[in-house]
PDB file of C-alpha atoms in Angstrom:
ATOM      1  CA  GLY A1274       7.026 125.655  50.320  1.00 85.00           C
ATOM      2  CA  ASP A1275      10.797 125.641  50.222  1.00 89.00           C
ATOM      3  CA  SER A1276      12.343 122.185  50.483  1.00 93.00           C
ATOM      4  CA  VAL A1277      15.436 120.062  49.852  1.00 96.00           C
ATOM      5  CA  THR A1278      15.492 116.458  48.689  1.00 96.00           C
ATOM      6  CA  GLN A1279      18.568 114.253  48.976  1.00 95.00           C
ATOM      7  CA  MET A1280      19.249 110.789  47.714  1.00 86.00           C
ATOM      8  CA  GLU A1281      18.528 108.190  50.325  1.00 84.00           C
ATOM      9  CA  GLY A1282      21.249 106.385  52.153  1.00 84.00           C
ATOM     10  CA  PRO A1283      23.078 104.697  53.496  1.00 94.00           C
ATOM     11  CA  VAL A1284      25.721 104.789  50.797  1.00 96.00           C
ATOM     12  CA  THR A1285      28.579 102.301  51.158  1.00 97.00           C
ATOM     13  CA  LEU A1286      31.730 102.728  49.092  1.00 97.00           C
ATOM     14  CA  SER A1287      35.210 101.306  48.998  1.00 97.00           C
ATOM     15  CA  GLU A1288      38.149 103.581  49.654  1.00 97.00           C
ATOM     16  CA  GLU A1289      39.206 105.592  46.565  1.00 97.00           C
ATOM     17  CA  ALA A1290      35.787 105.191  44.914  1.00 97.00           C
ATOM     18  CA  PHE A1291      33.961 108.116  43.297  1.00 98.00           C
ATOM     19  CA  LEU A1292      31.197 109.712  45.331  1.00 97.00           C
ATOM     20  CA  THR A1293      28.029 111.444  44.187  1.00 97.00           C
ATOM     21  CA  ILE A1294      25.239 112.464  46.549  1.00 97.00           C
ATOM     22  CA  ASN A1295      22.292 113.976  44.725  1.00 97.00           C
ATOM     23  CA  CYS A1296      20.495 117.044  46.045  1.00 98.00           C
ATOM     24  CA  THR A1297      17.615 118.968  44.477  1.00 97.00           C
ATOM     25  CA  TYR A1298      15.715 121.900  45.880  1.00 96.00           C
ATOM     26  CA  THR A1299      12.475 123.832  45.580  1.00 95.00           C
ATOM     27  CA  ALA A1300      12.483 127.487  46.519  1.00 91.00           C
ATOM     28  CA  THR A1301      10.674 130.725  45.794  1.00 84.00           C
ATOM     29  CA  GLY A1302      13.517 133.055  44.963  1.00 83.00           C
ATOM     30  CA  TYR A1303      17.221 132.452  44.601  1.00 86.00           C
ATOM     31  CA  PRO A1304      18.607 130.649  47.603  1.00 91.00           C
ATOM     32  CA  SER A1305      22.142 130.072  48.743  1.00 92.00           C
ATOM     33  CA  LEU A1306      23.039 126.377  48.887  1.00 94.00           C
ATOM     34  CA  PHE A1307      25.182 124.511  51.388  1.00 95.00           C
ATOM     35  CA  TRP A1308      26.574 121.104  52.199  1.00 97.00           C
ATOM     36  CA  TYR A1309      27.114 120.335  55.870  1.00 96.00           C
ATOM     37  CA  VAL A1310      28.785 117.214  57.294  1.00 97.00           C
ATOM     38  CA  GLN A1311      28.087 115.582  60.647  1.00 95.00           C
ATOM     39  CA  TYR A1312      30.659 113.160  62.051  1.00 93.00           C
ATOM     40  CA  PRO A1313      29.492 110.704  64.722  1.00 87.00           C
ATOM     41  CA  GLY A1314      28.779 112.432  68.021  1.00 84.00           C
ATOM     42  CA  GLU A1315      29.548 115.887  66.676  1.00 87.00           C
ATOM     43  CA  GLY A1316      27.720 118.967  65.450  1.00 89.00           C
ATOM     44  CA  LEU A1317      27.346 120.040  61.847  1.00 94.00           C
ATOM     45  CA  GLN A1318      30.317 121.475  60.022  1.00 94.00           C
ATOM     46  CA  LEU A1319      30.073 123.580  56.900  1.00 94.00           C
ATOM     47  CA  LEU A1320      31.650 121.671  54.024  1.00 97.00           C
ATOM     48  CA  LEU A1321      31.037 124.048  51.125  1.00 96.00           C
ATOM     49  CA  LYS A1322      28.619 126.642  49.805  1.00 94.00           C
ATOM     50  CA  ALA A1323      27.467 128.422  46.661  1.00 94.00           C
ATOM     51  CA  THR A1324      25.514 131.649  46.658  1.00 91.00           C
ATOM     52  CA  LYS A1325      24.471 132.061  43.018  1.00 91.00           C
ATOM     53  CA  ALA A1326      23.808 130.072  39.892  1.00 93.00           C
ATOM     54  CA  ASP A1327      26.837 128.361  38.297  1.00 95.00           C
ATOM     55  CA  ASP A1328      28.963 128.928  41.401  1.00 96.00           C
ATOM     56  CA  LYS A1329      31.107 125.936  42.338  1.00 97.00           C
ATOM     57  CA  GLY A1330      31.819 125.333  46.004  1.00 97.00           C
ATOM     58  CA  SER A1331      34.798 123.201  46.911  1.00 97.00           C
ATOM     59  CA  ASN A1332      36.606 122.055  50.040  1.00 97.00           C
ATOM     60  CA  LYS A1333      38.734 119.049  51.072  1.00 95.00           C
ATOM     61  CA  GLY A1334      38.333 117.449  47.636  1.00 97.00           C
ATOM     62  CA  PHE A1335      34.535 117.789  47.667  1.00 98.00           C
ATOM     63  CA  GLU A1336      32.782 119.860  44.987  1.00 98.00           C
ATOM     64  CA  ALA A1337      29.244 120.940  44.179  1.00 98.00           C
ATOM     65  CA  THR A1338      27.918 123.221  41.430  1.00 98.00           C
ATOM     66  CA  TYR A1339      24.790 125.353  41.789  1.00 97.00           C
ATOM     67  CA  ARG A1340      22.613 124.430  38.806  1.00 96.00           C
ATOM     68  CA  LYS A1341      19.618 126.735  38.571  1.00 94.00           C
ATOM     69  CA  GLU A1342      18.193 125.065  35.448  1.00 94.00           C
ATOM     70  CA  THR A1343      17.942 121.691  37.174  1.00 95.00           C
ATOM     71  CA  THR A1344      17.555 123.125  40.723  1.00 96.00           C
ATOM     72  CA  SER A1345      20.352 120.844  41.871  1.00 97.00           C
ATOM     73  CA  PHE A1346      23.492 120.950  44.007  1.00 98.00           C
ATOM     74  CA  HIS A1347      25.013 117.475  43.797  1.00 98.00           C
ATOM     75  CA  LEU A1348      28.013 116.685  45.994  1.00 98.00           C
ATOM     76  CA  GLU A1349      30.993 114.894  44.388  1.00 98.00           C
ATOM     77  CA  LYS A1350      34.403 113.640  45.415  1.00 98.00           C
ATOM     78  CA  GLY A1351      36.809 111.849  43.150  1.00 97.00           C
ATOM     79  CA  SER A1352      38.373 109.515  45.693  1.00 96.00           C
ATOM     80  CA  VAL A1353      36.806 108.941  49.106  1.00 97.00           C
ATOM     81  CA  GLN A1354      38.676 107.984  52.255  1.00 97.00           C
ATOM     82  CA  VAL A1355      37.591 106.077  55.336  1.00 96.00           C
ATOM     83  CA  SER A1356      37.720 109.374  57.221  1.00 95.00           C
ATOM     84  CA  ASP A1357      34.932 110.737  54.974  1.00 97.00           C
ATOM     85  CA  SER A1358      32.435 108.403  56.661  1.00 96.00           C
ATOM     86  CA  ALA A1359      29.753 110.718  58.059  1.00 97.00           C
ATOM     87  CA  VAL A1360      26.256 112.033  57.405  1.00 96.00           C
ATOM     88  CA  TYR A1361      26.012 114.698  54.711  1.00 97.00           C
ATOM     89  CA  PHE A1362      23.254 117.308  54.663  1.00 97.00           C
ATOM     90  CA  CYS A1363      22.274 119.520  51.761  1.00 97.00           C
ATOM     91  CA  ALA A1364      20.594 122.780  52.779  1.00 95.00           C
ATOM     92  CA  LEU A1365      19.237 126.012  51.362  1.00 93.00           C
ATOM     93  CA  SER A1366      18.890 129.452  52.843  1.00 90.00           C
ATOM     94  CA  LEU A1367      16.896 132.514  51.811  1.00 82.00           C
ATOM     95  CA  THR A1368      17.373 135.979  53.264  1.00 74.00           C
ATOM     96  CA  ALA A1369      13.641 136.539  52.782  1.00 70.00           C
ATOM     97  CA  ARG A1370      13.108 133.695  55.261  1.00 69.00           C
ATOM     98  CA  GLY A1371      15.528 135.212  57.756  1.00 72.00           C
ATOM     99  CA  GLY A1372      18.457 133.155  56.598  1.00 79.00           C
ATOM    100  CA  LYS A1373      17.274 129.971  58.322  1.00 86.00           C
ATOM    101  CA  LEU A1374      18.571 126.715  56.900  1.00 90.00           C
ATOM    102  CA  ILE A1375      16.189 124.205  55.362  1.00 93.00           C
ATOM    103  CA  PHE A1376      17.819 120.786  55.363  1.00 95.00           C
ATOM    104  CA  GLY A1377      17.439 117.640  53.361  1.00 95.00           C
ATOM    105  CA  GLN A1378      17.030 114.402  55.255  1.00 94.00           C
ATOM    106  CA  GLY A1379      20.745 113.612  55.259  1.00 95.00           C
ATOM    107  CA  THR A1380      22.718 110.869  53.531  1.00 96.00           C
ATOM    108  CA  GLU A1381      24.865 108.513  55.560  1.00 96.00           C
ATOM    109  CA  LEU A1382      28.145 107.602  53.879  1.00 97.00           C
ATOM    110  CA  SER A1383      30.209 104.630  54.967  1.00 96.00           C
ATOM    111  CA  VAL A1384      33.632 104.110  53.372  1.00 97.00           C
ATOM    112  CA  LYS A1385      35.256 100.697  53.771  1.00 96.00           C
ATOM    113  CA  PRO A1386      39.028 100.153  53.555  1.00 95.00           C
TER     114      PRO A1386
ATOM    115  CA  ASP B 613      36.081 124.099  67.008  1.00 82.00           C
ATOM    116  CA  SER B 614      33.205 126.187  65.620  1.00 84.00           C
ATOM    117  CA  GLY B 615      33.350 128.748  68.416  1.00 92.00           C
ATOM    118  CA  VAL B 616      29.714 128.089  69.341  1.00 96.00           C
ATOM    119  CA  THR B 617      29.287 126.714  72.858  1.00 96.00           C
ATOM    120  CA  GLN B 618      26.261 124.790  74.014  1.00 97.00           C
ATOM    121  CA  THR B 619      25.546 123.608  77.536  1.00 97.00           C
ATOM    122  CA  PRO B 620      24.788 121.131  78.869  1.00 97.00           C
ATOM    123  CA  LYS B 621      25.904 118.382  76.493  1.00 96.00           C
ATOM    124  CA  HIS B 622      23.401 115.916  77.885  1.00 96.00           C
ATOM    125  CA  LEU B 623      20.155 116.291  79.799  1.00 97.00           C
ATOM    126  CA  ILE B 624      18.048 113.499  81.195  1.00 97.00           C
ATOM    127  CA  THR B 625      14.738 114.403  82.733  1.00 97.00           C
ATOM    128  CA  ALA B 626      11.159 113.210  83.115  1.00 97.00           C
ATOM    129  CA  THR B 627       7.891 114.021  81.411  1.00 97.00           C
ATOM    130  CA  GLY B 628       6.228 117.198  82.598  1.00 97.00           C
ATOM    131  CA  GLN B 629       9.490 118.845  83.591  1.00 97.00           C
ATOM    132  CA  ARG B 630      11.078 122.052  82.300  1.00 97.00           C
ATOM    133  CA  VAL B 631      14.642 122.511  81.058  1.00 98.00           C
ATOM    134  CA  THR B 632      16.797 125.359  79.762  1.00 98.00           C
ATOM    135  CA  LEU B 633      19.410 124.931  77.042  1.00 98.00           C
ATOM    136  CA  ARG B 634      22.101 127.552  76.697  1.00 98.00           C
ATOM    137  CA  CYS B 635      24.066 128.780  73.703  1.00 98.00           C
ATOM    138  CA  SER B 636      26.979 131.192  73.384  1.00 98.00           C
ATOM    139  CA  PRO B 637      27.479 132.275  69.774  1.00 97.00           C
ATOM    140  CA  ARG B 638      30.778 132.697  67.994  1.00 96.00           C
ATOM    141  CA  SER B 639      32.526 135.967  68.801  1.00 94.00           C
ATOM    142  CA  GLY B 640      31.173 138.688  66.522  1.00 92.00           C
ATOM    143  CA  ASP B 641      28.055 136.789  65.450  1.00 95.00           C
ATOM    144  CA  LEU B 642      24.781 138.605  66.105  1.00 94.00           C
ATOM    145  CA  SER B 643      22.326 136.025  64.795  1.00 93.00           C
ATOM    146  CA  VAL B 644      21.426 132.840  66.674  1.00 96.00           C
ATOM    147  CA  TYR B 645      19.381 129.933  65.343  1.00 95.00           C
ATOM    148  CA  TRP B 646      17.941 126.908  67.156  1.00 97.00           C
ATOM    149  CA  TYR B 647      17.363 123.575  65.415  1.00 97.00           C
ATOM    150  CA  GLN B 648      15.966 120.246  66.548  1.00 97.00           C
ATOM    151  CA  GLN B 649      17.319 116.975  65.176  1.00 95.00           C
ATOM    152  CA  SER B 650      15.242 113.829  65.631  1.00 93.00           C
ATOM    153  CA  LEU B 651      15.097 110.503  63.843  1.00 87.00           C
ATOM    154  CA  ASP B 652      11.580 110.989  62.518  1.00 87.00           C
ATOM    155  CA  GLN B 653      11.653 114.725  61.691  1.00 88.00           C
ATOM    156  CA  GLY B 654      15.283 115.198  60.700  1.00 90.00           C
ATOM    157  CA  LEU B 655      16.769 118.670  61.191  1.00 93.00           C
ATOM    158  CA  GLN B 656      14.076 121.276  61.777  1.00 94.00           C
ATOM    159  CA  PHE B 657      14.443 125.004  62.311  1.00 94.00           C
ATOM    160  CA  LEU B 658      12.842 126.226  65.520  1.00 96.00           C
ATOM    161  CA  ILE B 659      13.532 129.929  66.011  1.00 95.00           C
ATOM    162  CA  GLN B 660      15.983 132.703  65.185  1.00 94.00           C
ATOM    163  CA  TYR B 661      17.176 135.827  66.988  1.00 94.00           C
ATOM    164  CA  TYR B 662      19.161 138.737  65.676  1.00 93.00           C
ATOM    165  CA  ASN B 663      20.767 141.193  68.051  1.00 93.00           C
ATOM    166  CA  GLY B 664      18.259 140.427  70.781  1.00 94.00           C
ATOM    167  CA  GLU B 665      15.116 140.457  68.642  1.00 94.00           C
ATOM    168  CA  GLU B 666      13.134 137.480  67.425  1.00 93.00           C
ATOM    169  CA  ARG B 667      13.537 137.334  63.668  1.00 91.00           C
ATOM    170  CA  ALA B 668      11.868 134.165  62.435  1.00 90.00           C
ATOM    171  CA  LYS B 669       9.895 131.258  63.811  1.00 92.00           C
ATOM    172  CA  GLY B 670       9.691 127.744  62.470  1.00 91.00           C
ATOM    173  CA  ASN B 671       8.000 124.636  63.770  1.00 83.00           C
ATOM    174  CA  ILE B 672       8.368 125.583  67.398  1.00 92.00           C
ATOM    175  CA  LEU B 673       5.814 124.290  69.860  1.00 94.00           C
ATOM    176  CA  GLU B 674       3.998 126.703  72.180  1.00 95.00           C
ATOM    177  CA  ARG B 675       5.577 124.842  75.117  1.00 96.00           C
ATOM    178  CA  PHE B 676       8.965 126.014  73.843  1.00 97.00           C
ATOM    179  CA  SER B 677      10.302 129.554  74.106  1.00 96.00           C
ATOM    180  CA  ALA B 678      13.622 131.267  73.597  1.00 97.00           C
ATOM    181  CA  GLN B 679      15.360 134.563  74.092  1.00 97.00           C
ATOM    182  CA  GLN B 680      18.617 136.277  73.263  1.00 97.00           C
ATOM    183  CA  PHE B 681      20.234 138.376  75.944  1.00 97.00           C
ATOM    184  CA  PRO B 682      22.188 141.662  75.649  1.00 95.00           C
ATOM    185  CA  ASP B 683      25.483 139.740  75.738  1.00 95.00           C
ATOM    186  CA  LEU B 684      24.097 137.796  72.725  1.00 96.00           C
ATOM    187  CA  HIS B 685      23.914 134.406  74.411  1.00 97.00           C
ATOM    188  CA  SER B 686      20.625 132.607  73.905  1.00 98.00           C
ATOM    189  CA  GLU B 687      18.496 130.218  75.902  1.00 98.00           C
ATOM    190  CA  LEU B 688      15.887 127.746  74.715  1.00 98.00           C
ATOM    191  CA  ASN B 689      13.283 126.838  77.329  1.00 98.00           C
ATOM    192  CA  LEU B 690      11.319 123.625  76.969  1.00 98.00           C
ATOM    193  CA  SER B 691       8.409 123.031  79.341  1.00 97.00           C
ATOM    194  CA  SER B 692       5.793 120.344  80.019  1.00 97.00           C
ATOM    195  CA  LEU B 693       8.180 117.925  78.397  1.00 97.00           C
ATOM    196  CA  GLU B 694       6.849 114.922  76.515  1.00 96.00           C
ATOM    197  CA  LEU B 695       8.577 111.747  75.363  1.00 95.00           C
ATOM    198  CA  GLY B 696       8.526 113.054  71.798  1.00 94.00           C
ATOM    199  CA  ASP B 697      10.695 116.018  72.784  1.00 96.00           C
ATOM    200  CA  SER B 698      13.684 113.699  73.087  1.00 97.00           C
ATOM    201  CA  ALA B 699      16.101 114.944  70.439  1.00 97.00           C
ATOM    202  CA  LEU B 700      19.387 116.653  69.760  1.00 96.00           C
ATOM    203  CA  TYR B 701      19.057 120.442  69.956  1.00 97.00           C
ATOM    204  CA  PHE B 702      21.553 122.525  68.029  1.00 97.00           C
ATOM    205  CA  CYS B 703      22.373 126.170  68.237  1.00 97.00           C
ATOM    206  CA  ALA B 704      24.024 127.914  65.301  1.00 96.00           C
ATOM    207  CA  SER B 705      25.252 131.452  64.822  1.00 95.00           C
ATOM    208  CA  SER B 706      26.098 133.738  61.941  1.00 92.00           C
ATOM    209  CA  VAL B 707      27.254 137.307  61.508  1.00 90.00           C
ATOM    210  CA  ALA B 708      23.875 138.412  60.142  1.00 81.00           C
ATOM    211  CA  PRO B 709      20.566 136.888  59.000  1.00 77.00           C
ATOM    212  CA  ASP B 710      21.793 136.821  55.431  1.00 80.00           C
ATOM    213  CA  GLU B 711      21.484 133.702  53.284  1.00 74.00           C
ATOM    214  CA  ARG B 712      25.062 134.077  52.091  1.00 79.00           C
ATOM    215  CA  GLN B 713      26.465 133.942  55.607  1.00 82.00           C
ATOM    216  CA  PRO B 714      27.302 130.400  56.698  1.00 86.00           C
ATOM    217  CA  GLN B 715      25.986 129.233  60.029  1.00 91.00           C
ATOM    218  CA  HIS B 716      28.375 127.741  62.564  1.00 94.00           C
ATOM    219  CA  PHE B 717      26.972 124.987  64.743  1.00 95.00           C
ATOM    220  CA  GLY B 718      27.601 123.979  68.309  1.00 95.00           C
ATOM    221  CA  ASP B 719      27.977 120.342  69.314  1.00 94.00           C
ATOM    222  CA  GLY B 720      24.374 120.186  70.490  1.00 95.00           C
ATOM    223  CA  THR B 721      22.500 119.263  73.654  1.00 97.00           C
ATOM    224  CA  ARG B 722      21.107 115.741  73.734  1.00 96.00           C
ATOM    225  CA  LEU B 723      17.805 115.755  75.609  1.00 97.00           C
ATOM    226  CA  SER B 724      16.405 112.446  76.820  1.00 97.00           C
ATOM    227  CA  ILE B 725      12.949 112.303  78.352  1.00 96.00           C
ATOM    228  CA  LEU B 726      12.237 109.263  80.503  1.00 92.00           C
TER     229      LEU B 726
END
């Protein structure tokens, strides 16, 4: 079935370090891909999305490129801040499945000053 | 602020009881999704409605049911509650059940079963 696999956390980085969170997916068809972020005690917020192969989503310094050949959607940021500490979820969606989101297990990021 | 409102924020109840969680979608959104977030299962899709009709079902227990009303708000009913039902329940909404449409999430209802 359709699924998303993320790198395990927690990930601990120093401020201004480079961030990569790996995400790969399995899907029948051509899904749209998303990164959501969950700050402590809050709901999920859409961080970025890509709806077709080779699309690059970007927002707040975060980027991810939809790679169909490697079925991946890795999240990157060049210089993290303490305020980026949160749990990050990679997800896919297929219209054929009603547009529901299928999430990875989440990766907790902790950024130290 | 996502524009999606969930009430109540917290619910504490006992095993065997029944509760109702409420969701008001973002203005203009016709599709509502319910998700369950727990430590062991992660984020799991439960059920989806579009313009009042059930559209898709996920791993939703028979003890759970939902509906979407003519004003587009939705309710998730959980009955015969068990300890394992303790979780964070999220509602999300989108304009349409289209994969390209992002879903906007509420802040969730935290359900604790004692």
